[in-house]
Amino acid sequence: MTQPKRVAVTGAAGQICYSMLFRIAAGEIYGPDQPVSLHLLEITPALGLLEAVKMELDDCAFPLLHDVVCTDDPTVALTKVDCVLFVGAKPRGPGMERSDLITDNGKIFSSLGKILNEVGNPDCKVCVVGNPANTNAYILKANAPNINPRNITALTRLDHNRAISQLASKAGAKVSEINQMVIWGNHSTTQVPDISYATINGKAASDLVSEEWAQNEFIPTVAKRGAAVIDARGSSSAASAANGVIDHMATWIQGTPDGDWVSMAVPSDGSYGIDEGLIYSFPVQCKDGEYTIINDLDVSDFIKEKMMASQQELRDERDTVASLLSA
Ligand code: NAX
């Protein structure tokens, strides 16, 4: 029998995971022929709720689900896993910005980073979801030097999907007709959703929607969509975030379709003048379990200025968490 892939998930009794774990168990990250083993981490007070999640996973009788480990011990959860989805963190409430969470959540990522460094598989693939996601990934990377730094990524696929949906709705197109969307920067309100290269059924999106709309409506709507969901729902995006994580991991592992790309927040390689090592969202193509930053796009002055502002926010966040950055 094929060896199961071990998937660790933190914050496993939370809202996002309640939409996500069942899809992972159904094979949506590693594909329909690959068994998976779930290593679910929670804080001690949430272990009862986690047990209920495990009961429901059992009750689904997923053919690909090899086993489920529930624990409050990060060493047990993270030992020799193939990928880790770092969801567990305090979520943003009404009126809160991500930056309000930075110090509290940063401590979780320095401590888990140190443990992953000791017990993790050096090639494991990491997706950080808990906010502020880019900077938490940066903290994790600094505290886990044994883990391949290229494999430490953060989630901007939800923003990417939101951008596709907004453009499709404006243009009266199907989401499946849209390619080459980009989210640059931080998963925050400084992110830069960019339709400059997007196509709708092969035609340039910029010929089908106005520049005025792209600059003054599209960008703020996508960038503030998380806050709009909080206002409407009373808590942060859960099912759509779960879907974004599944898309992020499945694309990374299984590849991008020909002629398209996705947005992932990854350690910068210096492309587009972004500081090396900052966890910044770029357009990437994925093949054979590896991603490549698309580094040769012409960027307009309007977009470039916004990209630099998002970089500055990430530099400021990095400075705020300076005390958490030593391994
Ligand atoms: P919930 O509060 O429902 O769940 C979080 C879970 O994490 C809780 O069960 C809690 O007990 C657990 N937890 C806390 N500290 C932990 C630790 N040290 N180790 C293990 N588990 C721990 O939040 P949920 O709605 O699931 O959101 C989780 C995170 O995702 C939040 O930080 C939220 O802001 C972030 N989001 C990120 C998004 C993105 O696109 N990057 C979008 C959605 C979401 O806002």
mmCIF file of C-alpha atoms and ligand atoms in Angstrom:
data_model
loop_
_atom_site.group_PDB
_atom_site.id
_atom_site.type_symbol
_atom_site.label_atom_id
_atom_site.label_comp_id
_atom_site.label_asym_id
_atom_site.label_seq_id
_atom_site.Cartn_x
_atom_site.Cartn_y
_atom_site.Cartn_z
ATOM 1 C CA MET A 1 0.000 0.000 0.000
ATOM 2 C CA THR A 2 1.160 3.578 -0.700
ATOM 3 C CA GLN A 3 2.572 5.171 2.456
ATOM 4 C CA PRO A 4 0.179 7.824 3.796
ATOM 5 C CA LYS A 5 1.209 11.482 3.561
ATOM 6 C CA ARG A 6 1.288 13.002 7.023
ATOM 7 C CA VAL A 7 -0.535 16.339 7.212
ATOM 8 C CA ALA A 8 -0.211 18.367 10.433
ATOM 9 C CA VAL A 9 -2.852 21.000 11.122
ATOM 10 C CA THR A 10 -2.770 23.482 14.006
ATOM 11 C CA GLY A 11 -5.917 25.085 15.385
ATOM 12 C CA ALA A 12 -7.709 21.953 14.256
ATOM 13 C CA ALA A 13 -10.858 22.486 16.338
ATOM 14 C CA GLY A 14 -11.393 25.985 14.935
ATOM 15 C CA GLN A 15 -13.730 27.335 12.303
ATOM 16 C CA ILE A 16 -11.451 27.150 9.247
ATOM 17 C CA CYS A 17 -10.434 23.591 10.048
ATOM 18 C CA TYR A 18 -14.049 22.485 10.397
ATOM 19 C CA SER A 19 -14.414 23.248 6.693
ATOM 20 C CA MET A 20 -10.944 22.047 5.736
ATOM 21 C CA LEU A 21 -10.148 18.741 7.425
ATOM 22 C CA PHE A 22 -12.937 16.795 5.746
ATOM 23 C CA ARG A 23 -11.755 17.900 2.314
ATOM 24 C CA ILE A 24 -8.155 16.920 3.062
ATOM 25 C CA ALA A 25 -9.399 13.524 4.242
ATOM 26 C CA ALA A 26 -11.332 13.214 0.977
ATOM 27 C CA GLY A 27 -8.068 13.574 -0.965
ATOM 28 C CA GLU A 28 -8.318 17.164 -2.169
ATOM 29 C CA ILE A 29 -4.681 18.102 -1.437
ATOM 30 C CA TYR A 30 -2.738 15.010 -2.458
ATOM 31 C CA GLY A 31 -5.179 13.614 -4.989
ATOM 32 C CA PRO A 32 -7.518 10.638 -5.185
ATOM 33 C CA ASP A 33 -4.878 7.882 -4.968
ATOM 34 C CA GLN A 34 -2.904 9.079 -1.952
ATOM 35 C CA PRO A 35 -3.850 8.070 1.617
ATOM 36 C CA VAL A 36 -3.366 10.740 4.279
ATOM 37 C CA SER A 37 -2.752 10.739 7.984
ATOM 38 C CA LEU A 38 -3.979 13.778 9.958
ATOM 39 C CA HIS A 39 -1.954 15.107 12.903
ATOM 40 C CA LEU A 40 -4.273 17.563 14.633
ATOM 41 C CA LEU A 41 -2.888 20.048 17.156
ATOM 42 C CA GLU A 42 -4.930 22.114 19.603
ATOM 43 C CA ILE A 43 -4.429 23.890 22.899
ATOM 44 C CA THR A 44 -5.382 21.737 25.891
ATOM 45 C CA PRO A 45 -8.795 23.372 26.607
ATOM 46 C CA ALA A 46 -9.919 22.637 23.037
ATOM 47 C CA LEU A 47 -9.048 18.911 23.080
ATOM 48 C CA GLY A 48 -12.660 17.927 23.869
ATOM 49 C CA LEU A 49 -13.913 19.788 20.827
ATOM 50 C CA LEU A 50 -11.096 18.270 18.768
ATOM 51 C CA GLU A 51 -12.252 14.803 19.824
ATOM 52 C CA ALA A 52 -15.690 15.665 18.418
ATOM 53 C CA VAL A 53 -14.076 16.614 15.100
ATOM 54 C CA LYS A 54 -12.290 13.261 15.086
ATOM 55 C CA MET A 55 -15.600 11.467 15.745
ATOM 56 C CA GLU A 56 -17.084 13.158 12.684
ATOM 57 C CA LEU A 57 -14.038 12.350 10.578
ATOM 58 C CA ASP A 58 -14.404 8.701 11.651
ATOM 59 C CA ASP A 59 -18.107 8.805 10.792
ATOM 60 C CA CYS A 60 -17.350 9.854 7.219
ATOM 61 C CA ALA A 61 -15.439 6.570 6.621
ATOM 62 C CA PHE A 62 -13.137 8.314 4.155
ATOM 63 C CA PRO A 63 -11.328 5.576 2.209
ATOM 64 C CA LEU A 64 -8.140 7.694 1.992
ATOM 65 C CA LEU A 65 -7.977 8.608 5.694
ATOM 66 C CA HIS A 66 -5.344 6.333 7.203
ATOM 67 C CA ASP A 67 -5.433 7.640 10.787
ATOM 68 C CA VAL A 68 -6.084 10.719 12.916
ATOM 69 C CA VAL A 69 -3.822 11.821 15.776
ATOM 70 C CA CYS A 70 -5.297 14.409 18.182
ATOM 71 C CA THR A 71 -2.831 16.093 20.518
ATOM 72 C CA ASP A 72 -1.894 19.201 22.478
ATOM 73 C CA ASP A 73 1.809 18.328 22.139
ATOM 74 C CA PRO A 74 3.429 20.103 19.156
ATOM 75 C CA THR A 75 6.274 17.570 19.114
ATOM 76 C CA VAL A 76 3.798 14.741 18.516
ATOM 77 C CA ALA A 77 1.913 16.758 15.893
ATOM 78 C CA LEU A 78 4.929 17.950 13.894
ATOM 79 C CA THR A 79 7.273 14.942 13.906
ATOM 80 C CA LYS A 80 8.235 13.867 10.367
ATOM 81 C CA VAL A 81 5.167 15.356 8.700
ATOM 82 C CA ASP A 82 5.031 16.003 4.944
ATOM 83 C CA CYS A 83 3.175 19.283 5.282
ATOM 84 C CA VAL A 84 2.001 21.602 8.030
ATOM 85 C CA LEU A 85 -0.972 23.943 7.826
ATOM 86 C CA PHE A 86 -0.510 26.535 10.569
ATOM 87 C CA VAL A 87 -4.062 27.713 11.099
ATOM 88 C CA GLY A 88 -4.122 28.015 14.887
ATOM 89 C CA ALA A 89 -4.027 31.597 16.097
ATOM 90 C CA LYS A 90 -6.311 34.193 17.546
ATOM 91 C CA PRO A 91 -8.642 35.453 14.793
ATOM 92 C CA ARG A 92 -9.463 39.082 14.081
ATOM 93 C CA GLY A 93 -12.754 40.310 15.558
ATOM 94 C CA PRO A 94 -14.975 43.230 14.430
ATOM 95 C CA GLY A 95 -12.994 46.471 14.127
ATOM 96 C CA MET A 96 -9.591 44.783 14.610
ATOM 97 C CA GLU A 97 -6.776 45.033 12.082
ATOM 98 C CA ARG A 98 -4.321 42.203 11.592
ATOM 99 C CA SER A 99 -1.548 44.292 13.106
ATOM 100 C CA ASP A 100 -3.390 44.228 16.455
ATOM 101 C CA LEU A 101 -2.701 40.520 16.581
ATOM 102 C CA ILE A 102 0.930 40.619 15.641
ATOM 103 C CA THR A 103 2.636 40.207 18.978
ATOM 104 C CA ASP A 104 0.234 37.669 20.515
ATOM 105 C CA ASN A 105 0.225 35.432 17.488
ATOM 106 C CA GLY A 106 3.932 35.929 16.754
ATOM 107 C CA LYS A 107 4.832 34.106 19.984
ATOM 108 C CA ILE A 108 2.907 31.029 18.841
ATOM 109 C CA PHE A 109 4.951 30.938 15.638
ATOM 110 C CA SER A 110 8.359 31.380 17.265
ATOM 111 C CA SER A 111 7.663 28.548 19.653
ATOM 112 C CA LEU A 112 6.196 26.189 17.033
ATOM 113 C CA GLY A 113 9.029 27.107 14.641
ATOM 114 C CA LYS A 114 11.620 25.958 17.186
ATOM 115 C CA ILE A 115 9.827 22.639 17.631
ATOM 116 C CA LEU A 116 9.391 22.121 13.876
ATOM 117 C CA ASN A 117 13.111 22.802 13.548
ATOM 118 C CA GLU A 118 13.876 19.913 15.910
ATOM 119 C CA VAL A 119 11.373 17.284 14.780
ATOM 120 C CA GLY A 120 10.237 18.354 11.314
ATOM 121 C CA ASN A 121 11.106 16.788 8.006
ATOM 122 C CA PRO A 122 13.487 19.365 6.400
ATOM 123 C CA ASP A 123 11.517 19.192 3.140
ATOM 124 C CA CYS A 124 8.055 19.572 4.647
ATOM 125 C CA LYS A 125 5.786 22.065 2.949
ATOM 126 C CA VAL A 126 4.400 24.783 5.208
ATOM 127 C CA CYS A 127 1.402 27.055 4.667
ATOM 128 C CA VAL A 128 0.768 29.702 7.310
ATOM 129 C CA VAL A 129 -2.842 30.855 7.581
ATOM 130 C CA GLY A 130 -3.041 32.376 11.078
ATOM 131 C CA ASN A 131 -2.740 36.158 10.922
ATOM 132 C CA PRO A 132 -0.668 38.182 10.347
ATOM 133 C CA ALA A 133 0.117 35.302 7.989
ATOM 134 C CA ASN A 134 3.135 36.679 6.087
ATOM 135 C CA THR A 135 4.940 37.832 9.211
ATOM 136 C CA ASN A 136 4.056 34.687 11.151
ATOM 137 C CA ALA A 137 5.649 32.721 8.298
ATOM 138 C CA TYR A 138 8.686 35.003 8.521
ATOM 139 C CA ILE A 139 8.952 34.314 12.272
ATOM 140 C CA LEU A 140 8.573 30.585 11.659
ATOM 141 C CA LYS A 141 11.304 30.632 8.999
ATOM 142 C CA ALA A 142 13.708 32.475 11.330
ATOM 143 C CA ASN A 143 13.103 29.945 14.090
ATOM 144 C CA ALA A 144 13.341 26.842 11.893
ATOM 145 C CA PRO A 145 16.618 27.099 9.962
ATOM 146 C CA ASN A 146 16.703 23.313 9.385
ATOM 147 C CA ILE A 147 13.549 23.500 7.272
ATOM 148 C CA ASN A 148 14.002 24.364 3.577
ATOM 149 C CA PRO A 149 13.155 28.107 3.659
ATOM 150 C CA ARG A 150 11.573 27.950 0.189
ATOM 151 C CA ASN A 151 8.951 25.654 1.648
ATOM 152 C CA ILE A 152 7.723 28.184 4.215
ATOM 153 C CA THR A 153 4.803 29.986 2.583
ATOM 154 C CA ALA A 154 1.719 31.955 3.591
ATOM 155 C CA LEU A 155 -1.807 32.040 2.252
ATOM 156 C CA THR A 156 -2.866 34.672 -0.276
ATOM 157 C CA ARG A 157 -4.845 32.256 -2.427
ATOM 158 C CA LEU A 158 -8.078 33.351 -0.760
ATOM 159 C CA ASP A 159 -7.309 36.914 -1.900
ATOM 160 C CA HIS A 160 -6.466 35.569 -5.374
ATOM 161 C CA ASN A 161 -9.791 33.726 -5.541
ATOM 162 C CA ARG A 162 -11.668 36.793 -4.271
ATOM 163 C CA ALA A 163 -10.027 38.862 -7.027
ATOM 164 C CA ILE A 164 -11.033 36.372 -9.721
ATOM 165 C CA SER A 165 -14.602 36.361 -8.435
ATOM 166 C CA GLN A 166 -14.837 40.182 -8.403
ATOM 167 C CA LEU A 167 -13.446 40.468 -11.941
ATOM 168 C CA ALA A 168 -15.755 37.732 -13.249
ATOM 169 C CA SER A 169 -18.764 39.436 -11.734
ATOM 170 C CA LYS A 170 -17.823 42.843 -13.174
ATOM 171 C CA ALA A 171 -17.120 41.470 -16.655
ATOM 172 C CA GLY A 172 -20.123 39.123 -16.713
ATOM 173 C CA ALA A 173 -17.708 36.215 -17.208
ATOM 174 C CA LYS A 174 -17.293 32.804 -15.598
ATOM 175 C CA VAL A 175 -14.525 32.434 -13.011
ATOM 176 C CA SER A 176 -13.191 29.556 -15.107
ATOM 177 C CA GLU A 177 -12.602 31.984 -18.003
ATOM 178 C CA ILE A 178 -10.164 34.115 -15.987
ATOM 179 C CA ASN A 179 -6.422 33.488 -15.965
ATOM 180 C CA GLN A 180 -3.271 35.236 -14.747
ATOM 181 C CA MET A 181 -4.647 37.171 -11.787
ATOM 182 C CA VAL A 182 -2.036 38.491 -9.355
ATOM 183 C CA ILE A 183 -2.015 39.398 -5.681
ATOM 184 C CA TRP A 184 1.186 41.202 -4.701
ATOM 185 C CA GLY A 185 2.418 41.757 -1.163
ATOM 186 C CA ASN A 186 0.999 41.254 2.273
ATOM 187 C CA HIS A 187 -2.251 39.454 3.164
ATOM 188 C CA SER A 188 -3.655 42.705 4.539
ATOM 189 C CA THR A 189 -5.362 45.836 3.308
ATOM 190 C CA THR A 190 -2.062 46.890 1.646
ATOM 191 C CA GLN A 191 -2.190 43.872 -0.677
ATOM 192 C CA VAL A 192 -2.196 44.714 -4.372
ATOM 193 C CA PRO A 193 -4.759 42.811 -6.433
ATOM 194 C CA ASP A 194 -3.609 43.391 -10.024
ATOM 195 C CA ILE A 195 -5.527 42.670 -13.231
ATOM 196 C CA SER A 196 -2.751 44.012 -15.523
ATOM 197 C CA TYR A 197 -1.977 40.560 -16.989
ATOM 198 C CA ALA A 198 -5.358 38.912 -16.418
ATOM 199 C CA THR A 199 -7.210 37.468 -19.360
ATOM 200 C CA ILE A 200 -10.877 36.667 -19.775
ATOM 201 C CA ASN A 201 -11.387 33.955 -22.360
ATOM 202 C CA GLY A 202 -7.948 34.845 -23.731
ATOM 203 C CA LYS A 203 -8.688 38.586 -24.090
ATOM 204 C CA ALA A 204 -6.920 41.205 -21.948
ATOM 205 C CA ALA A 205 -9.096 42.022 -18.933
ATOM 206 C CA SER A 206 -7.828 45.608 -19.079
ATOM 207 C CA ASP A 207 -9.660 45.985 -22.434
ATOM 208 C CA LEU A 208 -12.924 44.753 -20.916
ATOM 209 C CA VAL A 209 -13.130 46.683 -17.631
ATOM 210 C CA SER A 210 -12.134 50.300 -17.012
ATOM 211 C CA GLU A 211 -8.892 51.374 -15.388
ATOM 212 C CA GLU A 212 -10.989 53.565 -13.093
ATOM 213 C CA TRP A 213 -12.847 50.469 -11.835
ATOM 214 C CA ALA A 214 -9.634 48.410 -11.528
ATOM 215 C CA GLN A 215 -7.905 51.093 -9.468
ATOM 216 C CA ASN A 216 -10.694 52.580 -7.381
ATOM 217 C CA GLU A 217 -13.187 49.756 -6.848
ATOM 218 C CA PHE A 218 -11.558 46.419 -7.541
ATOM 219 C CA ILE A 219 -8.422 46.890 -5.429
ATOM 220 C CA PRO A 220 -10.163 48.166 -2.258
ATOM 221 C CA THR A 221 -13.036 45.664 -2.570
ATOM 222 C CA VAL A 222 -10.663 42.691 -2.699
ATOM 223 C CA ALA A 223 -8.305 44.103 -0.074
ATOM 224 C CA LYS A 224 -11.147 44.767 2.372
ATOM 225 C CA ARG A 225 -13.196 41.679 1.610
ATOM 226 C CA GLY A 226 -12.062 39.959 4.819
ATOM 227 C CA ALA A 227 -13.408 42.864 6.884
ATOM 228 C CA ALA A 228 -16.660 42.852 4.867
ATOM 229 C CA VAL A 229 -17.150 39.153 5.677
ATOM 230 C CA ILE A 230 -16.490 39.842 9.364
ATOM 231 C CA ASP A 231 -19.112 42.610 9.319
ATOM 232 C CA ALA A 232 -21.658 40.359 7.615
ATOM 233 C CA ARG A 233 -20.950 37.186 9.572
ATOM 234 C CA GLY A 234 -19.623 38.375 12.912
ATOM 235 C CA SER A 235 -16.500 36.251 12.523
ATOM 236 C CA SER A 236 -13.745 35.892 9.958
ATOM 237 C CA SER A 237 -13.951 33.963 6.688
ATOM 238 C CA ALA A 238 -13.888 30.249 7.357
ATOM 239 C CA ALA A 239 -15.137 28.071 4.467
ATOM 240 C CA SER A 240 -13.565 30.314 1.820
ATOM 241 C CA ALA A 241 -10.297 30.405 3.778
ATOM 242 C CA ALA A 242 -10.359 26.609 4.021
ATOM 243 C CA ASN A 243 -10.940 26.445 0.280
ATOM 244 C CA GLY A 244 -7.989 28.798 -0.264
ATOM 245 C CA VAL A 245 -5.678 26.553 1.777
ATOM 246 C CA ILE A 246 -6.763 23.462 -0.155
ATOM 247 C CA ASP A 247 -6.194 25.308 -3.452
ATOM 248 C CA HIS A 248 -2.778 26.600 -2.277
ATOM 249 C CA MET A 249 -1.532 23.151 -1.274
ATOM 250 C CA ALA A 250 -3.113 21.204 -4.148
ATOM 251 C CA THR A 251 -1.655 23.583 -6.746
ATOM 252 C CA TRP A 252 1.784 23.525 -5.107
ATOM 253 C CA ILE A 253 1.812 19.719 -5.057
ATOM 254 C CA GLN A 254 -0.087 18.933 -8.253
ATOM 255 C CA GLY A 255 0.925 21.937 -10.435
ATOM 256 C CA THR A 256 -0.605 24.922 -12.217
ATOM 257 C CA PRO A 257 -2.459 24.391 -15.486
ATOM 258 C CA ASP A 258 -0.536 25.408 -18.655
ATOM 259 C CA GLY A 259 -0.702 29.143 -19.310
ATOM 260 C CA ASP A 260 -1.876 30.085 -15.841
ATOM 261 C CA TRP A 261 -0.389 30.950 -12.483
ATOM 262 C CA VAL A 262 -1.535 31.455 -8.899
ATOM 263 C CA SER A 263 -0.577 33.822 -6.078
ATOM 264 C CA MET A 264 1.425 32.486 -3.134
ATOM 265 C CA ALA A 265 3.225 34.383 -0.380
ATOM 266 C CA VAL A 266 6.764 32.960 -0.492
ATOM 267 C CA PRO A 267 10.243 34.095 0.603
ATOM 268 C CA SER A 268 11.266 36.806 -1.843
ATOM 269 C CA ASP A 269 14.256 36.040 -4.060
ATOM 270 C CA GLY A 270 14.736 39.766 -4.716
ATOM 271 C CA SER A 271 12.378 39.830 -7.723
ATOM 272 C CA TYR A 272 10.712 43.203 -8.397
ATOM 273 C CA GLY A 273 12.999 44.890 -5.830
ATOM 274 C CA ILE A 274 11.383 43.133 -2.854
ATOM 275 C CA ASP A 275 13.795 42.469 0.049
ATOM 276 C CA GLU A 276 15.172 38.954 -0.113
ATOM 277 C CA GLY A 277 13.573 36.706 2.491
ATOM 278 C CA LEU A 278 10.432 38.773 3.145
ATOM 279 C CA ILE A 279 7.356 36.588 2.783
ATOM 280 C CA TYR A 280 5.675 38.400 -0.095
ATOM 281 C CA SER A 281 2.876 37.354 -2.424
ATOM 282 C CA PHE A 282 3.986 36.833 -6.030
ATOM 283 C CA PRO A 283 2.544 35.127 -9.081
ATOM 284 C CA VAL A 284 4.021 31.615 -9.200
ATOM 285 C CA GLN A 285 3.891 28.584 -11.431
ATOM 286 C CA CYS A 286 4.023 25.157 -9.814
ATOM 287 C CA LYS A 287 5.335 21.890 -11.210
ATOM 288 C CA ASP A 288 6.508 18.629 -9.608
ATOM 289 C CA GLY A 289 5.983 19.992 -6.099
ATOM 290 C CA GLU A 290 8.069 23.147 -6.668
ATOM 291 C CA TYR A 291 6.995 26.728 -7.291
ATOM 292 C CA THR A 292 8.768 29.310 -9.469
ATOM 293 C CA ILE A 293 8.218 33.048 -9.058
ATOM 294 C CA ILE A 294 7.247 34.688 -12.345
ATOM 295 C CA ASN A 295 9.881 37.398 -12.283
ATOM 296 C CA ASP A 296 9.660 39.151 -15.635
ATOM 297 C CA LEU A 297 6.327 40.983 -15.679
ATOM 298 C CA ASP A 298 6.213 44.675 -16.605
ATOM 299 C CA VAL A 299 4.761 46.485 -13.617
ATOM 300 C CA SER A 300 3.070 49.878 -14.005
ATOM 301 C CA ASP A 301 4.155 52.801 -11.839
ATOM 302 C CA PHE A 302 0.727 52.787 -10.161
ATOM 303 C CA ILE A 303 1.070 49.135 -9.111
ATOM 304 C CA LYS A 304 4.774 49.439 -8.268
ATOM 305 C CA GLU A 305 4.081 52.203 -5.762
ATOM 306 C CA LYS A 306 1.470 50.043 -4.033
ATOM 307 C CA MET A 307 3.818 47.031 -4.066
ATOM 308 C CA MET A 308 6.453 49.095 -2.283
ATOM 309 C CA ALA A 309 3.903 50.293 0.304
ATOM 310 C CA SER A 310 2.967 46.674 1.044
ATOM 311 C CA GLN A 311 6.657 45.814 1.333
ATOM 312 C CA GLN A 312 7.075 48.680 3.800
ATOM 313 C CA GLU A 313 4.234 47.300 5.927
ATOM 314 C CA LEU A 314 5.984 43.916 5.982
ATOM 315 C CA ARG A 315 9.281 45.560 6.966
ATOM 316 C CA ASP A 316 7.485 47.360 9.796
ATOM 317 C CA GLU A 317 5.855 44.126 10.954
ATOM 318 C CA ARG A 318 9.261 42.426 10.832
ATOM 319 C CA ASP A 319 10.715 45.191 13.014
ATOM 320 C CA THR A 320 7.832 44.839 15.501
ATOM 321 C CA VAL A 321 8.624 41.150 16.001
ATOM 322 C CA ALA A 322 12.431 41.533 16.016
ATOM 323 C CA SER A 323 12.681 39.883 19.454
ATOM 324 C CA LEU A 324 11.031 36.709 18.068
ATOM 325 C CA LEU A 325 13.408 36.213 15.150
ATOM 326 C CA SER A 326 16.344 34.291 16.630
ATOM 327 C CA ALA A 327 16.420 30.526 16.319
HETATM 328 P P1 NAX B 1 -10.800 29.941 15.357
HETATM 329 O O1 NAX B 1 -10.667 30.803 16.560
HETATM 330 O O2 NAX B 1 -12.129 29.372 15.022
HETATM 331 O O3 NAX B 1 -9.785 28.722 15.500
HETATM 332 C C1 NAX B 1 -8.463 28.905 15.896
HETATM 333 C C2 NAX B 1 -8.083 27.685 16.687
HETATM 334 O O4 NAX B 1 -6.689 27.780 16.959
HETATM 335 C C3 NAX B 1 -8.815 27.590 18.019
HETATM 336 O O5 NAX B 1 -9.478 26.327 18.100
HETATM 337 C C4 NAX B 1 -7.694 27.693 19.056
HETATM 338 O O6 NAX B 1 -7.925 26.885 20.192
HETATM 339 C C5 NAX B 1 -6.492 27.215 18.243
HETATM 340 N N1 NAX B 1 -5.200 27.666 18.746
HETATM 341 C C6 NAX B 1 -4.882 28.848 19.313
HETATM 342 N N2 NAX B 1 -3.600 28.858 19.676
HETATM 343 C C7 NAX B 1 -3.077 27.667 19.308
HETATM 344 C C8 NAX B 1 -1.801 27.071 19.432
HETATM 345 N N3 NAX B 1 -0.783 27.727 20.004
HETATM 346 N N4 NAX B 1 -1.618 25.833 18.931
HETATM 347 C C9 NAX B 1 -2.644 25.162 18.372
HETATM 348 N N5 NAX B 1 -3.887 25.670 18.247
HETATM 349 C C10 NAX B 1 -4.103 26.904 18.710
HETATM 350 O O7 NAX B 1 -10.165 30.770 14.126
HETATM 351 P P2 NAX B 1 -10.302 30.484 12.564
HETATM 352 O O8 NAX B 1 -11.525 31.189 12.074
HETATM 353 O O9 NAX B 1 -10.152 29.040 12.295
HETATM 354 O O10 NAX B 1 -9.046 31.337 12.033
HETATM 355 C C11 NAX B 1 -7.711 30.923 12.280
HETATM 356 C C12 NAX B 1 -6.713 31.956 11.794
HETATM 357 O O11 NAX B 1 -6.834 32.166 10.393
HETATM 358 C C13 NAX B 1 -6.892 33.350 12.402
HETATM 359 O O12 NAX B 1 -5.625 33.862 12.757
HETATM 360 C C14 NAX B 1 -7.489 34.159 11.263
HETATM 361 O O13 NAX B 1 -7.228 35.540 11.404
HETATM 362 C C15 NAX B 1 -6.756 33.560 10.098
HETATM 363 N N6 NAX B 1 -7.308 33.808 8.762
HETATM 364 C C16 NAX B 1 -6.430 33.906 7.726
HETATM 365 C C17 NAX B 1 -6.830 34.086 6.408
HETATM 366 C C18 NAX B 1 -5.838 34.149 5.292
HETATM 367 O O14 NAX B 1 -6.269 34.305 4.136
HETATM 368 N N7 NAX B 1 -4.530 34.062 5.520
HETATM 369 C C19 NAX B 1 -8.272 34.251 6.093
HETATM 370 C C20 NAX B 1 -9.183 33.723 7.155
HETATM 371 C C21 NAX B 1 -8.732 33.992 8.565
HETATM 372 O O15 NAX B 1 -8.990 35.337 8.869
#
